[in-house]
């Protein structure tokens, strides 16, 4: 079982075997360390989930605003999709959205 917990236990037992000492105290300390590590991993997962949700909201905002404007004032975005300048603006916005999503993804990716 190649996990960090098993590696930690095997190392601790081999050190206690070589040096001597109180094995129950070593196991108590290991159990406390493992519980704390799992607790911190849970907190990190919760915080990164919040960051991922923020990324989804921020990335969907331009589409939502465009839909709302089109609903409230039909035809106001017509030039945006019929002229070359409008297509250029849409392309720039799409590229910036992708870059923003990748940056947020990089920020939120935390390994423990």
mmCIF file of C-alpha atoms in Angstrom:
data_model
loop_
_atom_site.group_PDB
_atom_site.id
_atom_site.type_symbol
_atom_site.label_atom_id
_atom_site.label_comp_id
_atom_site.label_asym_id
_atom_site.label_seq_id
_atom_site.Cartn_x
_atom_site.Cartn_y
_atom_site.Cartn_z
ATOM 1 C CA UNK A 1 0.000 0.000 0.000
ATOM 2 C CA UNK A 2 2.074 2.937 -1.234
ATOM 3 C CA UNK A 3 0.593 5.818 0.777
ATOM 4 C CA UNK A 4 2.203 8.479 2.899
ATOM 5 C CA UNK A 5 0.514 7.142 6.036
ATOM 6 C CA UNK A 6 1.900 3.643 5.603
ATOM 7 C CA UNK A 7 5.368 4.987 4.776
ATOM 8 C CA UNK A 8 5.246 7.136 7.918
ATOM 9 C CA UNK A 9 4.214 4.191 10.104
ATOM 10 C CA UNK A 10 6.885 1.888 8.652
ATOM 11 C CA UNK A 11 9.584 4.513 9.151
ATOM 12 C CA UNK A 12 8.498 5.212 12.723
ATOM 13 C CA UNK A 13 8.385 1.511 13.640
ATOM 14 C CA UNK A 14 11.806 0.863 12.124
ATOM 15 C CA UNK A 15 13.289 3.832 14.029
ATOM 16 C CA UNK A 16 11.716 2.654 17.302
ATOM 17 C CA UNK A 17 13.010 -0.845 16.579
ATOM 18 C CA UNK A 18 16.563 0.430 16.006
ATOM 19 C CA UNK A 19 16.746 3.083 18.719
ATOM 20 C CA UNK A 20 14.224 1.835 21.217
ATOM 21 C CA UNK A 21 11.516 3.799 22.931
ATOM 22 C CA UNK A 22 7.841 3.816 23.722
ATOM 23 C CA UNK A 23 5.984 2.360 20.729
ATOM 24 C CA UNK A 24 2.539 3.365 22.034
ATOM 25 C CA UNK A 25 3.619 6.996 22.326
ATOM 26 C CA UNK A 26 4.969 6.890 18.779
ATOM 27 C CA UNK A 27 1.664 5.470 17.522
ATOM 28 C CA UNK A 28 -0.288 8.147 19.432
ATOM 29 C CA UNK A 29 1.826 10.873 17.832
ATOM 30 C CA UNK A 30 1.434 9.295 14.393
ATOM 31 C CA UNK A 31 -2.341 9.052 14.814
ATOM 32 C CA UNK A 32 -2.513 12.718 15.841
ATOM 33 C CA UNK A 33 -0.337 13.742 12.884
ATOM 34 C CA UNK A 34 -2.462 11.761 10.413
ATOM 35 C CA UNK A 35 -5.721 13.155 11.804
ATOM 36 C CA UNK A 36 -4.414 16.720 11.553
ATOM 37 C CA UNK A 37 -3.173 16.173 8.004
ATOM 38 C CA UNK A 38 -6.565 14.816 6.914
ATOM 39 C CA UNK A 39 -8.325 17.736 8.638
ATOM 40 C CA UNK A 40 -6.123 20.253 6.824
ATOM 41 C CA UNK A 41 -6.670 18.436 3.507
ATOM 42 C CA UNK A 42 -10.427 18.761 4.070
ATOM 43 C CA UNK A 43 -10.103 22.495 4.681
ATOM 44 C CA UNK A 44 -7.993 22.905 1.551
ATOM 45 C CA UNK A 45 -10.561 20.998 -0.526
ATOM 46 C CA UNK A 46 -13.336 23.250 0.800
ATOM 47 C CA UNK A 47 -11.403 26.427 0.019
ATOM 48 C CA UNK A 48 -10.402 25.265 -3.455
ATOM 49 C CA UNK A 49 -14.025 24.297 -4.176
ATOM 50 C CA UNK A 50 -14.984 27.868 -3.292
ATOM 51 C CA UNK A 51 -12.334 29.190 -5.685
ATOM 52 C CA UNK A 52 -13.559 26.895 -8.460
ATOM 53 C CA UNK A 53 -17.128 28.101 -7.980
ATOM 54 C CA UNK A 54 -15.941 31.710 -8.136
ATOM 55 C CA UNK A 55 -14.183 30.915 -11.416
ATOM 56 C CA UNK A 56 -17.405 29.507 -12.876
ATOM 57 C CA UNK A 57 -19.355 32.579 -11.793
ATOM 58 C CA UNK A 58 -16.780 35.029 -13.146
ATOM 59 C CA UNK A 59 -16.492 33.174 -16.454
ATOM 60 C CA UNK A 60 -20.255 32.999 -16.951
ATOM 61 C CA UNK A 61 -20.854 36.660 -16.120
ATOM 62 C CA UNK A 62 -20.223 38.096 -19.628
ATOM 63 C CA UNK A 63 -22.637 35.599 -21.193
ATOM 64 C CA UNK A 64 -25.250 36.326 -18.545
ATOM 65 C CA UNK A 65 -24.917 40.079 -18.958
ATOM 66 C CA UNK A 66 -25.125 39.788 -22.751
ATOM 67 C CA UNK A 67 -28.256 37.640 -22.433
ATOM 68 C CA UNK A 68 -29.830 40.133 -20.001
ATOM 69 C CA UNK A 69 -29.044 43.092 -22.272
ATOM 70 C CA UNK A 70 -30.441 41.228 -25.273
ATOM 71 C CA UNK A 71 -33.594 40.376 -23.305
ATOM 72 C CA UNK A 72 -34.157 43.932 -22.048
ATOM 73 C CA UNK A 73 -33.236 45.702 -25.299
ATOM 74 C CA UNK A 74 -33.655 43.323 -28.238
ATOM 75 C CA UNK A 75 -31.425 44.194 -31.165
ATOM 76 C CA UNK A 76 -28.920 46.190 -29.138
ATOM 77 C CA UNK A 77 -26.232 43.542 -29.608
ATOM 78 C CA UNK A 78 -26.940 43.089 -33.313
ATOM 79 C CA UNK A 79 -23.872 45.048 -34.410
ATOM 80 C CA UNK A 80 -21.744 42.918 -32.099
ATOM 81 C CA UNK A 81 -22.453 39.787 -34.105
ATOM 82 C CA UNK A 82 -22.739 41.282 -37.591
ATOM 83 C CA UNK A 83 -19.645 43.497 -37.911
ATOM 84 C CA UNK A 84 -15.969 42.503 -38.045
ATOM 85 C CA UNK A 85 -15.153 44.804 -35.110
ATOM 86 C CA UNK A 86 -17.867 43.082 -33.067
ATOM 87 C CA UNK A 87 -16.413 39.656 -33.876
ATOM 88 C CA UNK A 88 -12.972 40.953 -32.888
ATOM 89 C CA UNK A 89 -14.332 42.158 -29.546
ATOM 90 C CA UNK A 90 -16.057 38.813 -28.955
ATOM 91 C CA UNK A 91 -12.794 36.999 -29.799
ATOM 92 C CA UNK A 92 -10.759 39.181 -27.426
ATOM 93 C CA UNK A 93 -13.294 38.631 -24.638
ATOM 94 C CA UNK A 94 -13.224 34.864 -25.233
ATOM 95 C CA UNK A 95 -9.408 34.777 -25.131
ATOM 96 C CA UNK A 96 -9.322 36.850 -21.941
ATOM 97 C CA UNK A 97 -11.954 34.598 -20.355
ATOM 98 C CA UNK A 98 -9.877 31.510 -21.163
ATOM 99 C CA UNK A 99 -6.721 33.122 -19.777
ATOM 100 C CA UNK A 100 -8.602 34.145 -16.630
ATOM 101 C CA UNK A 101 -9.997 30.639 -16.157
ATOM 102 C CA UNK A 102 -6.528 29.118 -16.556
ATOM 103 C CA UNK A 103 -5.028 31.570 -14.044
ATOM 104 C CA UNK A 104 -7.781 30.848 -11.511
ATOM 105 C CA UNK A 105 -7.288 27.116 -12.089
ATOM 106 C CA UNK A 106 -3.553 27.501 -11.431
ATOM 107 C CA UNK A 107 -4.182 29.506 -8.249
ATOM 108 C CA UNK A 108 -6.737 27.024 -6.914
ATOM 109 C CA UNK A 109 -4.626 23.908 -7.632
ATOM 110 C CA UNK A 110 -3.030 23.244 -4.243
ATOM 111 C CA UNK A 111 -1.316 19.946 -3.542
ATOM 112 C CA UNK A 112 -0.894 18.743 0.009
#
